[in-house]
Amino acid sequence: MKKIFFGLATVLLVILIGSGYTWYKVNYGGTAYYVGKEEEKITSESSAKYKQYAYDIDSYQKDGKVKRVDFNTDHNLRKEAYLKLKVNPTKGVISWEEVKKSEVPKAALEKLKE
């Protein structure tokens, strides 16, 4: 009887962990895309103290596939900087970070130079 109970508890634990991992990947996972910040920028101000910058630019995966993305920041991004975006299929851009030119995959860098 104990073996059956521990077997069922183990199966239930595996299902629970698998479900949690899947939920996390769907909500917080994403694909890396790279951009070179030299494209158009739209600025809108809500108040005198708060500025919001909206970007609508082409981004590239490490194999060179293109995707048009838009995202907002609370400060102006440095011109000619390279960014690595984490793009979730349902939420859009969920995070971004500035990267060095040497960290951008070759196929994406070639597309950014076009």
Short mmCIF file of N, CA and C in Angstrom, two decimals:
data_model
loop_
_atom_site.label_atom_id
_atom_site.label_comp_id
_atom_site.label_asym_id
_atom_site.label_seq_id
_atom_site.Cartn_x
_atom_site.Cartn_y
_atom_site.Cartn_z
N MET A 1 0.81 -1.20 0.00
CA MET A 1 0.00 0.00 0.00
C MET A 1 0.85 1.26 0.00
N LYS A 2 1.95 1.23 0.78
CA LYS A 2 2.84 2.39 0.82
C LYS A 2 3.46 2.65 -0.55
N LYS A 3 3.80 1.58 -1.26
CA LYS A 3 4.42 1.74 -2.59
C LYS A 3 3.46 2.42 -3.56
N ILE A 4 2.21 2.05 -3.51
CA ILE A 4 1.20 2.66 -4.38
C ILE A 4 1.03 4.14 -4.03
N PHE A 5 0.96 4.45 -2.74
CA PHE A 5 0.81 5.84 -2.30
C PHE A 5 2.00 6.69 -2.75
N PHE A 6 3.23 6.21 -2.53
CA PHE A 6 4.42 6.97 -2.94
C PHE A 6 4.52 7.07 -4.46
N GLY A 7 4.09 6.04 -5.16
CA GLY A 7 4.07 6.09 -6.63
C GLY A 7 3.12 7.15 -7.14
N LEU A 8 1.91 7.19 -6.59
CA LEU A 8 0.93 8.22 -6.98
C LEU A 8 1.40 9.61 -6.59
N ALA A 9 2.00 9.73 -5.41
CA ALA A 9 2.51 11.04 -4.97
C ALA A 9 3.62 11.52 -5.90
N THR A 10 4.48 10.61 -6.33
CA THR A 10 5.57 10.97 -7.26
C THR A 10 5.01 11.42 -8.60
N VAL A 11 4.05 10.69 -9.13
CA VAL A 11 3.43 11.07 -10.41
C VAL A 11 2.75 12.42 -10.30
N LEU A 12 2.04 12.65 -9.22
CA LEU A 12 1.37 13.94 -9.00
C LEU A 12 2.39 15.07 -8.90
N LEU A 13 3.49 14.84 -8.22
CA LEU A 13 4.54 15.86 -8.09
C LEU A 13 5.16 16.18 -9.44
N VAL A 14 5.42 15.17 -10.25
CA VAL A 14 5.99 15.39 -11.59
C VAL A 14 5.02 16.20 -12.45
N ILE A 15 3.74 15.87 -12.41
CA ILE A 15 2.74 16.62 -13.17
C ILE A 15 2.66 18.06 -12.69
N LEU A 16 2.70 18.27 -11.39
CA LEU A 16 2.64 19.62 -10.83
C LEU A 16 3.85 20.46 -11.24
N ILE A 17 5.03 19.88 -11.17
CA ILE A 17 6.25 20.60 -11.57
C ILE A 17 6.23 20.89 -13.07
N GLY A 18 5.81 19.92 -13.86
CA GLY A 18 5.73 20.13 -15.31
C GLY A 18 4.74 21.22 -15.68
N SER A 19 3.60 21.24 -15.01
CA SER A 19 2.60 22.27 -15.27
C SER A 19 3.12 23.65 -14.88
N GLY A 20 3.79 23.73 -13.74
CA GLY A 20 4.37 25.01 -13.31
C GLY A 20 5.41 25.52 -14.27
N TYR A 21 6.26 24.63 -14.77
CA TYR A 21 7.29 25.02 -15.72
C TYR A 21 6.66 25.51 -17.03
N THR A 22 5.66 24.80 -17.50
CA THR A 22 4.97 25.20 -18.73
C THR A 22 4.30 26.56 -18.56
N TRP A 23 3.63 26.77 -17.46
CA TRP A 23 2.99 28.07 -17.19
C TRP A 23 4.03 29.19 -17.19
N TYR A 24 5.17 28.95 -16.54
CA TYR A 24 6.22 29.96 -16.48
C TYR A 24 6.75 30.28 -17.88
N LYS A 25 7.02 29.27 -18.69
CA LYS A 25 7.56 29.50 -20.04
C LYS A 25 6.57 30.26 -20.91
N VAL A 26 5.28 29.96 -20.77
CA VAL A 26 4.26 30.65 -21.57
C VAL A 26 4.16 32.11 -21.17
N ASN A 27 4.21 32.40 -19.88
CA ASN A 27 4.01 33.76 -19.40
C ASN A 27 5.27 34.59 -19.33
N TYR A 28 6.42 33.98 -19.08
CA TYR A 28 7.64 34.76 -18.88
C TYR A 28 8.78 34.35 -19.80
N GLY A 29 8.58 33.37 -20.63
CA GLY A 29 9.61 32.95 -21.57
C GLY A 29 9.52 33.79 -22.84
N GLY A 30 10.54 33.72 -23.64
CA GLY A 30 10.52 34.46 -24.88
C GLY A 30 11.71 34.13 -25.75
N THR A 31 11.71 34.70 -26.92
CA THR A 31 12.77 34.51 -27.89
C THR A 31 13.64 35.76 -27.93
N ALA A 32 14.94 35.56 -28.09
CA ALA A 32 15.87 36.70 -28.17
C ALA A 32 15.84 37.30 -29.57
N TYR A 33 15.68 38.61 -29.63
CA TYR A 33 15.76 39.37 -30.87
C TYR A 33 16.75 40.50 -30.65
N TYR A 34 17.41 40.92 -31.72
CA TYR A 34 18.43 41.96 -31.63
C TYR A 34 18.03 43.14 -32.50
N VAL A 35 18.30 44.34 -32.00
CA VAL A 35 18.02 45.57 -32.74
C VAL A 35 19.22 46.50 -32.63
N GLY A 36 19.36 47.35 -33.62
CA GLY A 36 20.31 48.44 -33.57
C GLY A 36 19.49 49.71 -33.45
N LYS A 37 19.61 50.42 -32.35
CA LYS A 37 18.74 51.56 -32.07
C LYS A 37 19.17 52.77 -32.88
N GLU A 38 18.68 52.81 -34.09
CA GLU A 38 18.90 53.99 -34.92
C GLU A 38 17.69 54.26 -35.78
N GLU A 39 16.62 53.58 -35.47
CA GLU A 39 15.39 53.76 -36.22
C GLU A 39 14.50 54.81 -35.57
N GLU A 40 13.26 54.90 -36.06
CA GLU A 40 12.36 55.95 -35.60
C GLU A 40 11.98 55.80 -34.14
N LYS A 41 11.69 56.91 -33.53
CA LYS A 41 11.32 56.95 -32.13
C LYS A 41 10.12 57.87 -32.00
N ILE A 42 9.16 57.48 -31.21
CA ILE A 42 7.99 58.31 -30.95
C ILE A 42 8.03 58.67 -29.47
N THR A 43 7.96 59.94 -29.19
CA THR A 43 8.00 60.37 -27.80
C THR A 43 6.65 60.94 -27.41
N SER A 44 6.15 60.53 -26.27
CA SER A 44 4.92 61.12 -25.77
C SER A 44 5.13 61.45 -24.30
N GLU A 45 4.60 62.56 -23.89
CA GLU A 45 4.75 63.00 -22.50
C GLU A 45 3.40 62.97 -21.81
N SER A 46 3.38 62.36 -20.62
CA SER A 46 2.15 62.34 -19.83
C SER A 46 2.08 63.56 -18.93
N SER A 47 3.24 63.99 -18.44
CA SER A 47 3.30 65.17 -17.59
C SER A 47 4.67 65.80 -17.78
N ALA A 48 4.89 66.90 -17.09
CA ALA A 48 6.16 67.60 -17.22
C ALA A 48 7.31 66.77 -16.63
N LYS A 49 7.03 65.91 -15.65
CA LYS A 49 8.09 65.14 -15.00
C LYS A 49 8.28 63.74 -15.60
N TYR A 50 7.30 63.24 -16.32
CA TYR A 50 7.33 61.86 -16.78
C TYR A 50 7.31 61.80 -18.30
N LYS A 51 8.32 61.17 -18.89
CA LYS A 51 8.36 60.98 -20.33
C LYS A 51 8.33 59.50 -20.64
N GLN A 52 7.65 59.18 -21.70
CA GLN A 52 7.56 57.79 -22.16
C GLN A 52 8.05 57.75 -23.60
N TYR A 53 9.00 56.87 -23.91
CA TYR A 53 9.52 56.73 -25.26
C TYR A 53 9.02 55.42 -25.84
N ALA A 54 8.43 55.49 -27.01
CA ALA A 54 7.90 54.31 -27.68
C ALA A 54 8.73 54.04 -28.93
N TYR A 55 9.14 52.80 -29.11
CA TYR A 55 9.95 52.41 -30.26
C TYR A 55 9.19 51.38 -31.08
N ASP A 56 9.24 51.52 -32.38
CA ASP A 56 8.61 50.59 -33.31
C ASP A 56 9.67 50.26 -34.37
N ILE A 57 10.34 49.12 -34.22
CA ILE A 57 11.50 48.83 -35.06
C ILE A 57 11.54 47.35 -35.47
N ASP A 58 12.30 47.08 -36.52
CA ASP A 58 12.55 45.70 -36.95
C ASP A 58 13.59 45.09 -36.03
N SER A 59 13.37 43.84 -35.64
CA SER A 59 14.33 43.12 -34.82
C SER A 59 14.64 41.80 -35.52
N TYR A 60 15.79 41.21 -35.17
CA TYR A 60 16.25 40.02 -35.87
C TYR A 60 16.65 38.93 -34.88
N GLN A 61 16.25 37.69 -35.18
CA GLN A 61 16.68 36.55 -34.39
C GLN A 61 18.13 36.22 -34.74
N LYS A 62 18.74 35.29 -34.02
CA LYS A 62 20.13 34.95 -34.27
C LYS A 62 20.34 34.36 -35.66
N ASP A 63 19.28 33.81 -36.28
CA ASP A 63 19.42 33.27 -37.64
C ASP A 63 19.01 34.28 -38.72
N GLY A 64 18.67 35.51 -38.34
CA GLY A 64 18.37 36.56 -39.29
C GLY A 64 16.90 36.76 -39.60
N LYS A 65 16.01 35.97 -38.99
CA LYS A 65 14.57 36.16 -39.22
C LYS A 65 14.13 37.48 -38.60
N VAL A 66 13.28 38.20 -39.35
CA VAL A 66 12.87 39.54 -38.93
C VAL A 66 11.51 39.50 -38.24
N LYS A 67 11.32 40.41 -37.29
CA LYS A 67 10.03 40.61 -36.61
C LYS A 67 9.93 42.07 -36.25
N ARG A 68 8.80 42.67 -36.57
CA ARG A 68 8.54 44.07 -36.20
C ARG A 68 8.04 44.08 -34.75
N VAL A 69 8.70 44.85 -33.90
CA VAL A 69 8.31 44.91 -32.49
C VAL A 69 8.14 46.37 -32.08
N ASP A 70 7.32 46.56 -31.07
CA ASP A 70 7.20 47.87 -30.46
C ASP A 70 7.31 47.69 -28.95
N PHE A 71 7.99 48.64 -28.32
CA PHE A 71 8.15 48.60 -26.87
C PHE A 71 8.33 49.99 -26.33
N ASN A 72 8.09 50.14 -25.04
CA ASN A 72 8.16 51.45 -24.39
C ASN A 72 9.24 51.44 -23.31
N THR A 73 9.87 52.60 -23.12
CA THR A 73 10.83 52.76 -22.05
C THR A 73 10.57 54.11 -21.38
N ASP A 74 11.15 54.27 -20.20
CA ASP A 74 10.99 55.54 -19.51
C ASP A 74 12.18 56.47 -19.72
N HIS A 75 13.15 56.04 -20.54
CA HIS A 75 14.25 56.93 -20.90
C HIS A 75 14.68 56.68 -22.34
N ASN A 76 15.30 57.66 -22.92
CA ASN A 76 15.74 57.59 -24.30
C ASN A 76 16.93 56.64 -24.40
N LEU A 77 16.88 55.73 -25.36
CA LEU A 77 17.97 54.78 -25.52
C LEU A 77 19.13 55.43 -26.27
N ARG A 78 20.32 54.99 -25.94
CA ARG A 78 21.53 55.55 -26.55
C ARG A 78 21.54 55.25 -28.05
N LYS A 79 21.85 56.28 -28.86
CA LYS A 79 21.88 56.12 -30.30
C LYS A 79 23.00 55.18 -30.69
N GLU A 80 22.74 54.37 -31.71
CA GLU A 80 23.67 53.39 -32.25
C GLU A 80 24.06 52.32 -31.24
N ALA A 81 23.18 52.06 -30.29
CA ALA A 81 23.39 50.98 -29.33
C ALA A 81 22.74 49.72 -29.89
N TYR A 82 23.26 48.59 -29.50
CA TYR A 82 22.66 47.31 -29.86
C TYR A 82 21.89 46.78 -28.66
N LEU A 83 20.68 46.32 -28.91
CA LEU A 83 19.83 45.83 -27.83
C LEU A 83 19.45 44.38 -28.07
N LYS A 84 19.35 43.64 -26.98
CA LYS A 84 18.84 42.27 -27.01
C LYS A 84 17.47 42.31 -26.34
N LEU A 85 16.43 42.01 -27.11
CA LEU A 85 15.07 42.03 -26.60
C LEU A 85 14.61 40.61 -26.32
N LYS A 86 13.85 40.44 -25.26
CA LYS A 86 13.20 39.15 -24.99
C LYS A 86 11.74 39.35 -25.35
N VAL A 87 11.28 38.64 -26.39
CA VAL A 87 9.95 38.83 -26.93
C VAL A 87 9.09 37.60 -26.65
N ASN A 88 8.00 37.82 -25.91
CA ASN A 88 7.04 36.77 -25.60
C ASN A 88 5.96 36.80 -26.68
N PRO A 89 5.53 35.63 -27.18
CA PRO A 89 4.53 35.62 -28.26
C PRO A 89 3.21 36.32 -27.90
N THR A 90 2.80 36.29 -26.64
CA THR A 90 1.53 36.91 -26.27
C THR A 90 1.68 38.29 -25.67
N LYS A 91 2.77 38.55 -24.96
CA LYS A 91 2.95 39.82 -24.27
C LYS A 91 3.81 40.82 -25.02
N GLY A 92 4.50 40.39 -26.05
CA GLY A 92 5.42 41.28 -26.76
C GLY A 92 6.76 41.36 -26.05
N VAL A 93 7.40 42.52 -26.09
CA VAL A 93 8.72 42.70 -25.47
C VAL A 93 8.54 42.71 -23.96
N ILE A 94 9.19 41.77 -23.27
CA ILE A 94 9.06 41.71 -21.82
C ILE A 94 10.33 42.18 -21.12
N SER A 95 11.45 42.23 -21.84
CA SER A 95 12.68 42.77 -21.26
C SER A 95 13.64 43.14 -22.39
N TRP A 96 14.58 44.00 -22.05
CA TRP A 96 15.61 44.38 -23.01
C TRP A 96 16.87 44.75 -22.26
N GLU A 97 18.00 44.60 -22.94
CA GLU A 97 19.28 45.00 -22.37
C GLU A 97 20.21 45.44 -23.50
N GLU A 98 21.08 46.37 -23.19
CA GLU A 98 22.06 46.81 -24.17
C GLU A 98 23.20 45.80 -24.21
N VAL A 99 23.62 45.43 -25.42
CA VAL A 99 24.71 44.47 -25.59
C VAL A 99 25.78 45.08 -26.48
N LYS A 100 26.97 44.53 -26.41
CA LYS A 100 28.07 44.98 -27.27
C LYS A 100 27.87 44.43 -28.67
N LYS A 101 28.45 45.10 -29.64
CA LYS A 101 28.34 44.68 -31.02
C LYS A 101 28.86 43.25 -31.20
N SER A 102 29.89 42.89 -30.46
CA SER A 102 30.47 41.55 -30.57
C SER A 102 29.54 40.46 -30.04
N GLU A 103 28.54 40.82 -29.24
CA GLU A 103 27.60 39.85 -28.69
C GLU A 103 26.40 39.59 -29.59
N VAL A 104 26.25 40.38 -30.64
CA VAL A 104 25.14 40.21 -31.58
C VAL A 104 25.52 39.10 -32.56
N PRO A 105 24.66 38.09 -32.75
CA PRO A 105 24.96 37.02 -33.70
C PRO A 105 25.22 37.56 -35.11
N LYS A 106 26.09 36.88 -35.84
CA LYS A 106 26.54 37.36 -37.14
C LYS A 106 25.39 37.59 -38.12
N ALA A 107 24.45 36.64 -38.22
CA ALA A 107 23.33 36.78 -39.17
C ALA A 107 22.46 38.00 -38.82
N ALA A 108 22.22 38.21 -37.54
CA ALA A 108 21.41 39.37 -37.13
C ALA A 108 22.16 40.66 -37.38
N LEU A 109 23.48 40.67 -37.13
CA LEU A 109 24.28 41.87 -37.35
C LEU A 109 24.31 42.26 -38.82
N GLU A 110 24.39 41.28 -39.70
CA GLU A 110 24.37 41.56 -41.14
C GLU A 110 23.05 42.21 -41.55
N LYS A 111 21.96 41.73 -41.01
CA LYS A 111 20.64 42.31 -41.31
C LYS A 111 20.52 43.72 -40.75
N LEU A 112 21.11 43.97 -39.59
CA LEU A 112 21.04 45.30 -38.99
C LEU A 112 21.82 46.32 -39.80
N LYS A 113 22.85 45.89 -40.49
CA LYS A 113 23.68 46.82 -41.27
C LYS A 113 23.04 47.18 -42.60
N GLU A 114 22.04 46.40 -43.05
CA GLU A 114 21.39 46.67 -44.35
C GLU A 114 20.60 47.95 -44.32
#
